[in-house]
């Protein structure tokens, strides 16, 4: 159950409602949004139903949400959410936002050169991992804090906001300082303590779908972030494990319309990790635009043969540039734009 408050609801009125919820043995979850302030009731819904919250001062309406996830659901919010990640850069609006860059930050010069190249082609956000979730502990683990500083330098030079992966809540201060979007990787989609911690910040979060998780699991993970008060959540479909093994994962293209029906959150597709092979990145990217994705997260490297991570799936800058041209054509057919 969700109680929507009147814009003019006072602190005293809110406290009165919260006290009543506690009295019923339930937990109130106050969420102060840009558009409205709500109190989510966590616990057994039946207990809350007996209380006519509509009659309380400061209450605009009371909503019964049927889905297991509440704040992320379309029932809760009809209009699509538009997440602002930097001045003039919003995900979920008419413009499709392209995020591109290397899998991992390798050194400053290479990062800046790739950043300049993708920016020239129209990418709006620079991606690059400084903390890498590698399957093997012996693989390159990322430049860590040094990598974060290189990303920040690349941002100062190019003006591009940064999306980069967080794995450990102890690094949040570093991410608040140097990043614009906190990426939660597929392997951490159900790291609930990590989700709660990013939920306590107000930084935009790019939450990637776990490789073996259903859309329901995915939306419940987003609910962890939003129920802590951070409404700036962007979802990213990056491929799931199936019996098919010619590609690294299988892109669940239907996730885009399905999520858009169930949720108001914007959806981005990662065509690089789902296939694992650069040759498939362009066709999958074009499909992503056509199916209604609000953005793409694409790996680009100027020398994939020497890449420290994920070289086989990286697009060279000239291929990325050609893909951008093709994607603009598809976007215009469906009435959207790409820079
Ligand atoms: C990444 O985008 O850098 C990454 C590691 O992706 P995923 O979490 O989807 O595997
Ligand atoms: Mn990668």
Short mmCIF file of N, CA and C in Angstrom, two decimals, residues 1 21 25-29 40-44 70-71 227:
data_model
loop_
_atom_site.label_atom_id
_atom_site.label_comp_id
_atom_site.label_asym_id
_atom_site.label_seq_id
_atom_site.Cartn_x
_atom_site.Cartn_y
_atom_site.Cartn_z
N UNK A 1 0.84 -1.19 0.00
CA UNK A 1 0.00 0.00 0.00
C UNK A 1 0.88 1.25 0.00
N UNK A 21 1.18 3.89 11.41
CA UNK A 21 1.69 2.70 10.70
C UNK A 21 2.50 1.83 11.67
N UNK A 25 2.07 -2.26 13.62
CA UNK A 25 3.12 -3.27 13.52
C UNK A 25 3.75 -3.29 12.13
N UNK A 26 3.62 -2.19 11.39
CA UNK A 26 4.16 -2.11 10.02
C UNK A 26 5.25 -1.04 9.96
N UNK A 27 5.94 -0.99 8.80
CA UNK A 27 7.04 -0.04 8.69
C UNK A 27 6.72 1.01 7.63
N UNK A 28 6.78 2.31 8.02
CA UNK A 28 6.56 3.34 6.99
C UNK A 28 7.87 3.62 6.25
N UNK A 29 7.77 3.89 4.97
CA UNK A 29 8.96 4.21 4.18
C UNK A 29 8.67 5.53 3.47
N UNK A 40 5.39 4.59 1.71
CA UNK A 40 5.12 3.20 1.37
C UNK A 40 4.94 2.44 2.68
N UNK A 41 4.01 1.50 2.69
CA UNK A 41 3.82 0.70 3.90
C UNK A 41 4.41 -0.67 3.65
N UNK A 42 5.40 -1.00 4.45
CA UNK A 42 6.08 -2.27 4.28
C UNK A 42 5.57 -3.23 5.36
N UNK A 43 5.19 -4.42 4.93
CA UNK A 43 4.67 -5.42 5.88
C UNK A 43 3.38 -6.01 5.34
N UNK A 44 2.66 -6.69 6.21
CA UNK A 44 1.43 -7.34 5.75
C UNK A 44 0.37 -6.30 5.40
N UNK A 70 6.59 -2.14 -5.74
CA UNK A 70 5.60 -1.06 -5.64
C UNK A 70 6.07 0.22 -6.34
N UNK A 71 7.17 0.79 -5.79
CA UNK A 71 7.60 2.10 -6.30
C UNK A 71 8.04 2.04 -7.77
N UNK A 227 13.15 2.16 -2.80
CA UNK A 227 12.49 2.20 -1.50
C UNK A 227 13.38 2.85 -0.43
#
